[in-house]
Short mmCIF file of C-alpha atoms and ligand atoms in Angstrom, two decimals:
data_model
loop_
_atom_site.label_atom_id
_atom_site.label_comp_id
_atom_site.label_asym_id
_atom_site.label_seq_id
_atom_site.Cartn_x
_atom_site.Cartn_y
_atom_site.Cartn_z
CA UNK A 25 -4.93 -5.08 -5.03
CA UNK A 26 -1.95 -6.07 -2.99
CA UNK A 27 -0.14 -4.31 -0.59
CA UNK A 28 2.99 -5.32 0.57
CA UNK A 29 4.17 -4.03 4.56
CA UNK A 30 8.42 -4.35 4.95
CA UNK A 31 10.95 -3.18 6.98
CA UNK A 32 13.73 -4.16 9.54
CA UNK A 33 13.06 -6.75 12.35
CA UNK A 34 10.93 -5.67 15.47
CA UNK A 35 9.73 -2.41 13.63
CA UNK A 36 5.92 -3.20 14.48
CA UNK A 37 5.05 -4.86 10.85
CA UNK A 38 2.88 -7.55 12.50
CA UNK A 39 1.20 -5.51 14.45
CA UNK A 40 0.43 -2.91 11.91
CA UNK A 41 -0.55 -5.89 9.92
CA UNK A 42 -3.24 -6.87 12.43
CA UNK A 43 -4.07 -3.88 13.28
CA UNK A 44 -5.27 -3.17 9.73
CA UNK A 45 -6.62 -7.08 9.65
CA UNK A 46 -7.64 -8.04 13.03
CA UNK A 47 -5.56 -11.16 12.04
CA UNK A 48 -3.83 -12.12 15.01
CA UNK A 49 0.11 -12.78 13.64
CA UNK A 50 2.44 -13.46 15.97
CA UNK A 51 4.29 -10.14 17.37
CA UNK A 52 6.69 -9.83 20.22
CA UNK A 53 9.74 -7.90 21.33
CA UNK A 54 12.23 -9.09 19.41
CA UNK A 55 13.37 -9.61 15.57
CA UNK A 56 12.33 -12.13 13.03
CA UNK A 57 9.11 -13.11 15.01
CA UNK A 58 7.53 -13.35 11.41
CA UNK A 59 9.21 -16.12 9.41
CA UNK A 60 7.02 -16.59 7.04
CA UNK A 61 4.44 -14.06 5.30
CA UNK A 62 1.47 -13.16 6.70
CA UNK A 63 -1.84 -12.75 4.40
CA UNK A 64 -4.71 -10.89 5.09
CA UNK A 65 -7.54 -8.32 4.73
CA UNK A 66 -7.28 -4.93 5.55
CA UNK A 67 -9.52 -2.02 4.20
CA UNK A 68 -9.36 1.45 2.39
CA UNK A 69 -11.63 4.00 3.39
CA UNK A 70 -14.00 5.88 0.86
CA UNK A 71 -16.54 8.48 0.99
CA UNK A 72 -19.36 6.30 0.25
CA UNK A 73 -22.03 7.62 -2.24
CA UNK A 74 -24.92 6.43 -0.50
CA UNK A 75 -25.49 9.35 1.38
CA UNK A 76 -25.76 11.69 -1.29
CA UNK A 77 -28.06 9.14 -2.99
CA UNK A 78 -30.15 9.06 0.45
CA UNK A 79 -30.24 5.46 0.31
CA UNK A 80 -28.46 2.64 2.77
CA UNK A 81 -25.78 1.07 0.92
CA UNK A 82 -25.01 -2.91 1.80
CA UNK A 83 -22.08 -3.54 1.11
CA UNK A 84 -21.03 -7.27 -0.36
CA UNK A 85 -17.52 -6.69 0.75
CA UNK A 86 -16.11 -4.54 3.32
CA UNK A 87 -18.47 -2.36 5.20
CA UNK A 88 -20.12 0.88 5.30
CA UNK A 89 -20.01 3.21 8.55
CA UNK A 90 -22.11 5.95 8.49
CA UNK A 91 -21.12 7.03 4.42
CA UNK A 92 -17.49 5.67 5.58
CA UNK A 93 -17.02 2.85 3.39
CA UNK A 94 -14.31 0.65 4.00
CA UNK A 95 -13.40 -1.69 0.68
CA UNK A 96 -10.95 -4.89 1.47
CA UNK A 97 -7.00 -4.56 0.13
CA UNK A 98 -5.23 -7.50 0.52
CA UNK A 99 -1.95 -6.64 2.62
CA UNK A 100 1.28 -8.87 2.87
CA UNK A 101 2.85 -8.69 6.12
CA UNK A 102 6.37 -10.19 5.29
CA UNK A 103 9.67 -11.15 7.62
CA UNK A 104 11.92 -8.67 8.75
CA UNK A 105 14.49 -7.12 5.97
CA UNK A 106 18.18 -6.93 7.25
CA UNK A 107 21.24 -5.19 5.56
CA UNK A 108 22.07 -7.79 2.58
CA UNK A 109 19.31 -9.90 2.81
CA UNK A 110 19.56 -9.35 -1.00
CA UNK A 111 22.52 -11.55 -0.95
CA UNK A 112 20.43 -14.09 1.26
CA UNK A 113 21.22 -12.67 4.81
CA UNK A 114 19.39 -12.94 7.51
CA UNK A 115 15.74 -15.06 6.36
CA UNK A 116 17.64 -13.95 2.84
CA UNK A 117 15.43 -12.54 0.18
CA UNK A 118 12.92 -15.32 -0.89
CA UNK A 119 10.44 -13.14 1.09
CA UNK A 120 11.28 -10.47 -1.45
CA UNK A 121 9.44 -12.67 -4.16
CA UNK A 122 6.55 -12.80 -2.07
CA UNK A 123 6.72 -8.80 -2.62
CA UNK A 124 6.41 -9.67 -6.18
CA UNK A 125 2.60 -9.09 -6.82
CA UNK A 126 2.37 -5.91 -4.30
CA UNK A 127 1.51 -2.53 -5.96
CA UNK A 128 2.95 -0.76 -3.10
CA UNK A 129 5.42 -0.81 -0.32
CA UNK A 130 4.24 0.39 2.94
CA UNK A 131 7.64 0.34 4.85
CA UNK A 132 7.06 0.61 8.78
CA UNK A 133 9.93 2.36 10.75
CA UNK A 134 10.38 2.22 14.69
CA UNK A 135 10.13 6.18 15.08
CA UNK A 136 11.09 5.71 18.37
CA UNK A 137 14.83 5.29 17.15
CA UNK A 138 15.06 1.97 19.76
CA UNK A 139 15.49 -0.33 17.01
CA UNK A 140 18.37 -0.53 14.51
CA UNK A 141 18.26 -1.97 10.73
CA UNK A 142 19.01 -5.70 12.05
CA UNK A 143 16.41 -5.46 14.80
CA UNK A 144 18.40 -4.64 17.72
CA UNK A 145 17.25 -3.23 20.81
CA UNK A 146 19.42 0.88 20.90
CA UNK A 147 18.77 3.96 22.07
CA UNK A 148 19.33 7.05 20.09
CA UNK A 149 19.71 4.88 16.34
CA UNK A 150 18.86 7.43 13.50
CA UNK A 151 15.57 5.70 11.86
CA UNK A 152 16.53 7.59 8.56
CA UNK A 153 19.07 4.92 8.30
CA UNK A 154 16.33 2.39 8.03
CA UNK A 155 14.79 4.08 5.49
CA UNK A 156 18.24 4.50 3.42
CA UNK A 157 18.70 1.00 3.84
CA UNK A 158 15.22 -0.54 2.61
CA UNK A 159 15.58 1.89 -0.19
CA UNK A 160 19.27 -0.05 -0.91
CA UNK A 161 17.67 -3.74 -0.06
CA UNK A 162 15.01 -3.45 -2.50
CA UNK A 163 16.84 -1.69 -5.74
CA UNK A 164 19.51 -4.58 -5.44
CA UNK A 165 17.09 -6.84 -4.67
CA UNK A 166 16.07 -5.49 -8.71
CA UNK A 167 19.72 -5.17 -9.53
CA UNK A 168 20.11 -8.82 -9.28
CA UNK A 169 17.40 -9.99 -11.54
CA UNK A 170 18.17 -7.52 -14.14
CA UNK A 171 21.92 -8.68 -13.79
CA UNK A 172 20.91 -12.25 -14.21
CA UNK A 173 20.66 -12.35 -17.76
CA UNK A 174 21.65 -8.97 -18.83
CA UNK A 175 25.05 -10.19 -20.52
CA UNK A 176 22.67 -12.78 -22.65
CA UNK A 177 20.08 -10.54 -23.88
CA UNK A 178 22.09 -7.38 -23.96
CA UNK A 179 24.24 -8.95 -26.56
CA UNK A 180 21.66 -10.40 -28.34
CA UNK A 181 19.72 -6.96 -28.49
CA UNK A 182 22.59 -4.95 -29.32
CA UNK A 183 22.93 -8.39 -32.56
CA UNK A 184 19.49 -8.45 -33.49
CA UNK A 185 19.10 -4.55 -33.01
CA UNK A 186 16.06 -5.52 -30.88
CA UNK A 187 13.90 -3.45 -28.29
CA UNK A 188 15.55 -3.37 -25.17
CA UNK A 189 12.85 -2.11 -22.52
CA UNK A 190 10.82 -5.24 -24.25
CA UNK A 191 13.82 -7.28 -23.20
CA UNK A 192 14.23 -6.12 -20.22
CA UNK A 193 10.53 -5.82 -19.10
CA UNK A 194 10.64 -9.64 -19.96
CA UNK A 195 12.80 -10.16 -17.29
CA UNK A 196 10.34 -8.30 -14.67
CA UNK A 197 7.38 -9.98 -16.14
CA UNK A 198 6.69 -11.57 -12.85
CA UNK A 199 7.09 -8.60 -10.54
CA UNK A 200 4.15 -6.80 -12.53
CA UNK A 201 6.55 -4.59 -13.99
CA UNK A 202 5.10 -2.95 -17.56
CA UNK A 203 7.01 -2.18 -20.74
CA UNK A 204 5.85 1.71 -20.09
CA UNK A 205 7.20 1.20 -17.24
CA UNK A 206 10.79 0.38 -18.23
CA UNK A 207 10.48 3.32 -21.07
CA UNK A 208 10.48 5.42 -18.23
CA UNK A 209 12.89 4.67 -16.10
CA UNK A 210 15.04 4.63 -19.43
CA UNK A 211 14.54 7.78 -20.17
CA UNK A 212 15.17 8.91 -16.62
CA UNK A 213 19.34 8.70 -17.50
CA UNK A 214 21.09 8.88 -20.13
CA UNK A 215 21.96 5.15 -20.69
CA UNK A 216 24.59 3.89 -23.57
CA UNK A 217 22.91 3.10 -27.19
CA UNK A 218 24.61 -0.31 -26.69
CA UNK A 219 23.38 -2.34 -24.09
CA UNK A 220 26.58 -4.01 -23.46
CA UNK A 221 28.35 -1.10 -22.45
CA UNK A 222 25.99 -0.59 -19.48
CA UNK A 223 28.46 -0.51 -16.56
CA UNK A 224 27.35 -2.44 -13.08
CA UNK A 225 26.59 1.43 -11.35
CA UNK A 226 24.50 1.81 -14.34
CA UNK A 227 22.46 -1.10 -14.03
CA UNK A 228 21.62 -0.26 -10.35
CA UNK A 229 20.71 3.37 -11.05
CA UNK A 230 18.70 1.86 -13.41
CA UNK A 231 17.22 -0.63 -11.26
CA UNK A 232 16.87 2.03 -8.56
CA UNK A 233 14.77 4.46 -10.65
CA UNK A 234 12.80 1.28 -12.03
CA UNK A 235 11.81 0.32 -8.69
CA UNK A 236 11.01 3.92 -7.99
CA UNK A 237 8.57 4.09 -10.93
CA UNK A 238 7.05 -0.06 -10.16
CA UNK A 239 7.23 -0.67 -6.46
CA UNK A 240 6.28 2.92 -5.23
CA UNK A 241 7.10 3.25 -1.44
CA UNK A 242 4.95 5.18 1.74
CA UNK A 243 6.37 5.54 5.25
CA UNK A 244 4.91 4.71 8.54
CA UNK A 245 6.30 6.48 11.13
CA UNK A 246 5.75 3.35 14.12
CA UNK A 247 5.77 3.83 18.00
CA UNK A 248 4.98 7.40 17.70
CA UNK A 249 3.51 6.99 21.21
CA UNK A 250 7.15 6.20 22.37
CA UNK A 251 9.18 9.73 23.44
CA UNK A 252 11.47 11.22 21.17
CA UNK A 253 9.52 9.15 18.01
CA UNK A 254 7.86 12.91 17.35
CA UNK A 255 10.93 14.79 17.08
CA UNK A 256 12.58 11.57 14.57
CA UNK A 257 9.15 11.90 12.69
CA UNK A 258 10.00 15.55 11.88
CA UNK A 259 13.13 15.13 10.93
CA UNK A 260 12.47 12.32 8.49
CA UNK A 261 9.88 14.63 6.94
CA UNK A 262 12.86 17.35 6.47
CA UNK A 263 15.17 14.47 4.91
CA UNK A 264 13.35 12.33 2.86
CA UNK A 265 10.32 15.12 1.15
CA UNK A 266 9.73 12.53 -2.12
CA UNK A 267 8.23 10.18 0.23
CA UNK A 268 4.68 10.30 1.70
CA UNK A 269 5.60 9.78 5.95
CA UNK A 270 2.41 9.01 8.13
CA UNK A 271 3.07 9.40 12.00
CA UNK A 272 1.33 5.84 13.55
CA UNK A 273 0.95 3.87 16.60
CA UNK A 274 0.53 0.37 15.51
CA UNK A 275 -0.68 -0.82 18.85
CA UNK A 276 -2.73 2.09 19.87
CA UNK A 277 -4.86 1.05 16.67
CA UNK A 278 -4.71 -2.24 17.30
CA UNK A 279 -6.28 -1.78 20.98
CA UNK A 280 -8.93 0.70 19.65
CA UNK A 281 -9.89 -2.12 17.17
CA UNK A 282 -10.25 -5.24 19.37
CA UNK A 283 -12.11 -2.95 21.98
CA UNK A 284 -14.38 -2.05 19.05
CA UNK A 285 -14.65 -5.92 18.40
CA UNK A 286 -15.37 -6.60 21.76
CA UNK A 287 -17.78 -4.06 22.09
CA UNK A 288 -16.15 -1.88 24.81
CA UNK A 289 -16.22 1.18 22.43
CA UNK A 290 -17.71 2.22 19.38
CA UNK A 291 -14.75 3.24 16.90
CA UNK A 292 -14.16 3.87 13.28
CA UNK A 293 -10.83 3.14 11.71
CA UNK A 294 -9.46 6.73 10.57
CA UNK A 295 -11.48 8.77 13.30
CA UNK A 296 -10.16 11.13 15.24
CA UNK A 297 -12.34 10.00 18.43
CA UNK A 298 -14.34 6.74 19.72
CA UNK A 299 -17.32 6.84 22.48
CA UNK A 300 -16.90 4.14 25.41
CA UNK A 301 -20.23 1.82 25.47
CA UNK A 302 -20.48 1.82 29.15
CA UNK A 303 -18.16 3.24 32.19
CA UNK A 304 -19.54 0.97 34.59
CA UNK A 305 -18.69 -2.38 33.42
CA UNK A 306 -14.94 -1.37 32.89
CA UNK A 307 -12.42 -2.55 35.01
CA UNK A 308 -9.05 -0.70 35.94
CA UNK A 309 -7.20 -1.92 33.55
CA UNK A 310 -10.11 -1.20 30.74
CA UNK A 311 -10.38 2.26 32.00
CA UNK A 312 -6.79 2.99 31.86
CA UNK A 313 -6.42 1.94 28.44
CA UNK A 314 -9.36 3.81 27.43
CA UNK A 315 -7.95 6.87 29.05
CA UNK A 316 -4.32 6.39 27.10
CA UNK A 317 -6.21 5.85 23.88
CA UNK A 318 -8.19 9.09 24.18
CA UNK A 319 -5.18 11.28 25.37
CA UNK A 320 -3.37 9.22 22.61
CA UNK A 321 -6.07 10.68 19.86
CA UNK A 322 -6.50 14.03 21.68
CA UNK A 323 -2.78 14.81 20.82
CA UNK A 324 -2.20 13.16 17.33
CA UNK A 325 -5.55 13.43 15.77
CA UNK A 326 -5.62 9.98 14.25
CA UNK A 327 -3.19 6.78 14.85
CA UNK A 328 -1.97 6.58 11.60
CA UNK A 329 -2.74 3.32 10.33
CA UNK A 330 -6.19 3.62 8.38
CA UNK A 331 -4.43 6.85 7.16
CA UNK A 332 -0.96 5.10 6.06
CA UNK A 333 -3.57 2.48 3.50
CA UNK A 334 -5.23 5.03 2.22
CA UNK A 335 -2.73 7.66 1.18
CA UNK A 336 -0.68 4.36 -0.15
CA UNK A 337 -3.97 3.53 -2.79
CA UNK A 338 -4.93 7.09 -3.53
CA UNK A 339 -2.27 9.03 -3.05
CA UNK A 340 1.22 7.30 -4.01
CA UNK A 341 -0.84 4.77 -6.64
CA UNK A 342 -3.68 7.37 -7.31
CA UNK A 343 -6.47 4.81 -7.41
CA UNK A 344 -10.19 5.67 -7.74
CA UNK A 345 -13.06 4.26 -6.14
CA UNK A 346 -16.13 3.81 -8.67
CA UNK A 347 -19.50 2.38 -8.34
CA UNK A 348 -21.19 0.31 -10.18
CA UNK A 349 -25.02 1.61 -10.66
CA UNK A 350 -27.85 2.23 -12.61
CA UNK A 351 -30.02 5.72 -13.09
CA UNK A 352 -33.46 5.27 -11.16
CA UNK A 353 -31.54 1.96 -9.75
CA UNK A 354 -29.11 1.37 -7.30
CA UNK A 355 -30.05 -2.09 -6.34
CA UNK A 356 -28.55 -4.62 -7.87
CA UNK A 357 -31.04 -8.04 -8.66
CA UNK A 358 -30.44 -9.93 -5.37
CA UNK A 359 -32.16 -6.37 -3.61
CA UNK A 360 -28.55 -5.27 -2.72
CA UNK A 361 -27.98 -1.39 -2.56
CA UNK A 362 -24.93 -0.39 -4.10
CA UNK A 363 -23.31 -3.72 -2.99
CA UNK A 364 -19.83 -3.23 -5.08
CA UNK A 365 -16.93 -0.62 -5.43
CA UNK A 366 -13.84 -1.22 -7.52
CA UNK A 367 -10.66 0.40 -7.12
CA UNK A 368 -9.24 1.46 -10.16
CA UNK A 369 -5.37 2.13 -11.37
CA UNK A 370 -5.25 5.85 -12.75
CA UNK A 371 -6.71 7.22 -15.44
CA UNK A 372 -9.14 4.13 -15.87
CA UNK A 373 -11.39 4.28 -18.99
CA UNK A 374 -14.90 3.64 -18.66
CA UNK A 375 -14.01 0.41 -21.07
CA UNK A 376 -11.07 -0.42 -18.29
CA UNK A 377 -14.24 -0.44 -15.65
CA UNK A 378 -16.10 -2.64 -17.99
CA UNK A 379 -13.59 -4.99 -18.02
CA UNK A 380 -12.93 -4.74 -14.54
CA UNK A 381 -16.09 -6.09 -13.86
CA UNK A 382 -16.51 -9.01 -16.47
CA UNK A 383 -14.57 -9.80 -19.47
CA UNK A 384 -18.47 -9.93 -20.92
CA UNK A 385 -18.90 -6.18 -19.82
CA UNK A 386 -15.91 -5.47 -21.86
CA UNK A 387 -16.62 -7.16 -25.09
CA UNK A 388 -20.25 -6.62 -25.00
CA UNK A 389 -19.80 -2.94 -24.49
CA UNK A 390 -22.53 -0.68 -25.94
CA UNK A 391 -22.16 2.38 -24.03
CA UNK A 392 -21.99 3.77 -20.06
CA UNK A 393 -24.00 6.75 -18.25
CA UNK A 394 -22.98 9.05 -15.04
CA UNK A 395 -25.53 7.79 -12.81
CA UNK A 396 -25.10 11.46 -11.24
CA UNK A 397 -25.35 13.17 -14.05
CA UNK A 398 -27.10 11.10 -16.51
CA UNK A 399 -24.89 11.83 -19.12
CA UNK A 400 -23.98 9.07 -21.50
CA UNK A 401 -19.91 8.12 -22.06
CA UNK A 402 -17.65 6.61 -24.25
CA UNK A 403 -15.76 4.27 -23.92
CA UNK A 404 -12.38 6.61 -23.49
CA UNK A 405 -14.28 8.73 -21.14
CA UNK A 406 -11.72 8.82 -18.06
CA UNK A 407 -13.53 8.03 -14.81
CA UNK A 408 -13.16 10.14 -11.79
CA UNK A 409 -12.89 9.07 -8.31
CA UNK A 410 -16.44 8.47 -6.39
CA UNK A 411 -17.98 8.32 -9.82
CA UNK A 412 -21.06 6.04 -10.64
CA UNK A 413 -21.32 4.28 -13.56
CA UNK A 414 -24.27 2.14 -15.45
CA UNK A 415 -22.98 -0.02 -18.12
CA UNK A 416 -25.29 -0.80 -20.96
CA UNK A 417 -23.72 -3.81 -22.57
CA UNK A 418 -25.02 -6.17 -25.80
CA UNK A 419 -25.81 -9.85 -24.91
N1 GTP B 506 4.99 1.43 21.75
C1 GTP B 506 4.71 0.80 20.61
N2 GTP B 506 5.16 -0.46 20.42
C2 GTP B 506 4.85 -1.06 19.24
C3 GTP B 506 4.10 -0.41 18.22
N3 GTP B 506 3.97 -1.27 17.18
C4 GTP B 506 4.62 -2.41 17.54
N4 GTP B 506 5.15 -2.30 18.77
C5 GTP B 506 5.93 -3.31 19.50
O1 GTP B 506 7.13 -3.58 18.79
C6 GTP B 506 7.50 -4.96 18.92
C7 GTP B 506 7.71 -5.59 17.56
O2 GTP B 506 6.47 -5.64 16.89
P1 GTP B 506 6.18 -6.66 15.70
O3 GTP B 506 4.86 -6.25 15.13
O4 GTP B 506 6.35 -8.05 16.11
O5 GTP B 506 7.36 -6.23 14.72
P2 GTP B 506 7.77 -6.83 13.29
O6 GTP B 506 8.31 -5.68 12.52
O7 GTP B 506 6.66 -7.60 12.70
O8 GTP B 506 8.96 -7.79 13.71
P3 GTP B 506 9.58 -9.09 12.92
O9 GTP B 506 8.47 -9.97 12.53
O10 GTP B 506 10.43 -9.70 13.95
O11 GTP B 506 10.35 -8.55 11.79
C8 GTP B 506 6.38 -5.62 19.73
O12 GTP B 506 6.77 -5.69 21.07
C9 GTP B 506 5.21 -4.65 19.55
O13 GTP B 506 4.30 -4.69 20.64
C10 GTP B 506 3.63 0.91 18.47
O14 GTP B 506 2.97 1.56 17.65
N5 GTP B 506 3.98 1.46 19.67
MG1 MG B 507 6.52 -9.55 12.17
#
């Protein structure tokens, strides 16, 4: 799964991005630092089963924390989105087609309301604009390709008396964009029978709900150390309540995890505390930073960003973590205890899982049992999240 992380110039992407990756992109103080995307690793956190199953998992990917399991998501740290970069403004939109495989949009805002939409250094800018103006970027950004052709295939639909969401989900074949997916937003209005008389403010309210329904959105709520970034915070809530708004500080997180990595502190992404190795081999400048970091956590709980990945894959996209495993068996043959967990799209099938796993799974596929349970399943049954599964499949 892909995650894509956008927004205006000199919002804190990068350094959200590493944060979440430990990757080490360049970040600094002004806009467009990030030319060209970033790739990398960052993890979801799941109640791991092994606990309840009183056995120590080992994880193959990822890593498990005291029953916190963290599974890899690959996130897309991309260059800073200006007004009309649609039209090719700014670094233009090519980086919007590296968007084109991400399930979700995290978009990161400078709470702080010291950056504007072009990445400008302000004091007292409204970061609800930013949000307005992503919103606008990215449903012309899907205006335009559905414009591209529309005149062609609209006429020839409206000739033929074809299926138009077939047509047009054609046309967003590479942005992962389903048929289903196009039925809905069609229904969402109600369009013209004819195709052709779709007027231009049609086919961006169309485009708009489309991208509503394929490139769902989640807010980070950056620099939320900074003053005044609380009192923004709240009054995004207020404004925009469709859209899931996490409170972070980027760099706060990022600190807590390189101290982890170096071994100054012990610290679990998501937790709302960390406990300092040793006092006595800090220097000043450690202790300080430990000291902000705790008062930091002591007032907002958690820093946001392990929060911000997972409500983005279980929450907005409503994945569920399952387990592969067998009844009496958790192991799999290399001696590995519950080595694997697979995120799953909603309403996943127990077939879906099979297939997930290996194309063999799914064509060999005799039947599945609830390893908690021990119930057998069909193939329909609908998985649940934290469920684990034994597939019994035919050579
Ligand atoms: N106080 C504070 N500063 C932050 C936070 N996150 C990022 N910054 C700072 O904001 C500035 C911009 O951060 P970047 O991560 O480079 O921002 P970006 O959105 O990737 O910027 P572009 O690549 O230019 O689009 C840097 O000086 C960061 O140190 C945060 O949570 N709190
Ligand atoms: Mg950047």
């Amino acid at each position: 799964m892909q995650i894509g992380i956008v927004g205006a110039p000199n919002q804190g992407k990068s350094t959200f991005f590493n944060a979440a990756t430990l990757a080490g992109a360049e970040t600094a103080d002004y806009p467009f630092t990030t030319v060209k995307s970033n790739q990398g690793v960052g993890h979801v956190r799941v109640e791991c089963v092994c606990k309840e199953f009183g056995v120590q998992c080992n994880p193959r990917h990822g890593w498990c924390a005291d029953g916190k399991r963290f599974v890899p998501v690959t996130l897309l740290d991309v260059a800073g989105l200006v007004p009309d970069a649609h039209t090719g403004r700014g670094l233009g939109n090519q980086f919007l087609n590296d968007l084109s495989q991400a399930a979700a949009l995290i978009h990161v805002v400078d709470a702080s309301g010291k950056t504007n939409e072009s990445g400008e250094k302000v004091e007292g800018y409204d970061p609800s604009n930013a949000i307005r103006f992503l919103e606008r970027e990215v449903d012309l950004w899907y205006a335009g390709i559905l414009e591209k052709n529309w005149d062609k295939f609209s006429r020839r639909v409206k000739m033929e008396k074809g299926d138009l969401s077939e047509q047009i989900s054609r046309q967003f074949a590479g942005l992962g964009v389903n048929q289903l997916q196009v039925i809905e937003a069609m229904e969402a209005y109600d369009f013209p029978e004819d195709p052709t008389a779709w007027s231009k403010e049609q086919l961006i309210e169309f485009a708009t709900r489309l991208r509503e329904i394929a490139k769902r959105m989640l807010i980070v709520a950056n620099k939320i150390d900074v003053e005044g970034a609380w009192e923004n915070y709240k009054r995004m809530v207020k404004e925009f309540p469709q859209y899931i708004i996490i409170p972070a500080s980027s760099e706060i997180e990022l600190a807590l995890r390189r101290a982890s990595k170096s071994g100054l502190l012990e610290y679990t992404p998501g937790d709302p505390e960390f406990t300092v190795s040793s006092t006595s081999s800090l220097n000043e400048k450690q202790r300080r930073g430990i000291e902000l970091m705790q008062e930091f956590l002591k007032k907002y709980k958690t820093t946001g960003v392990q929060e911000a990945l997972d409500k983005a894959v279980f929450d907005l996209l409503g994945y569920i973590a399952v387990f592969p495993g067998g009844v009496g068996r958790l192991m799999d043959s290399e001696g590995r205890v519950l080595p694997d967990v697979f995120l799953l799209p909603p309403n996943s099938t127990v077939l879906d899982f099979a297939y997930t796993i290996h194309s063999d799974f799914g064509n060999n596929f005799i039947t599945a049992i609830d390893v908690r349970t021990k119930m057998k399943l069909g193939k329909d049954h609908k998985l649940r999240n934290r469920d684990v599964i034994e597939l019994v499949s035919g050579k």
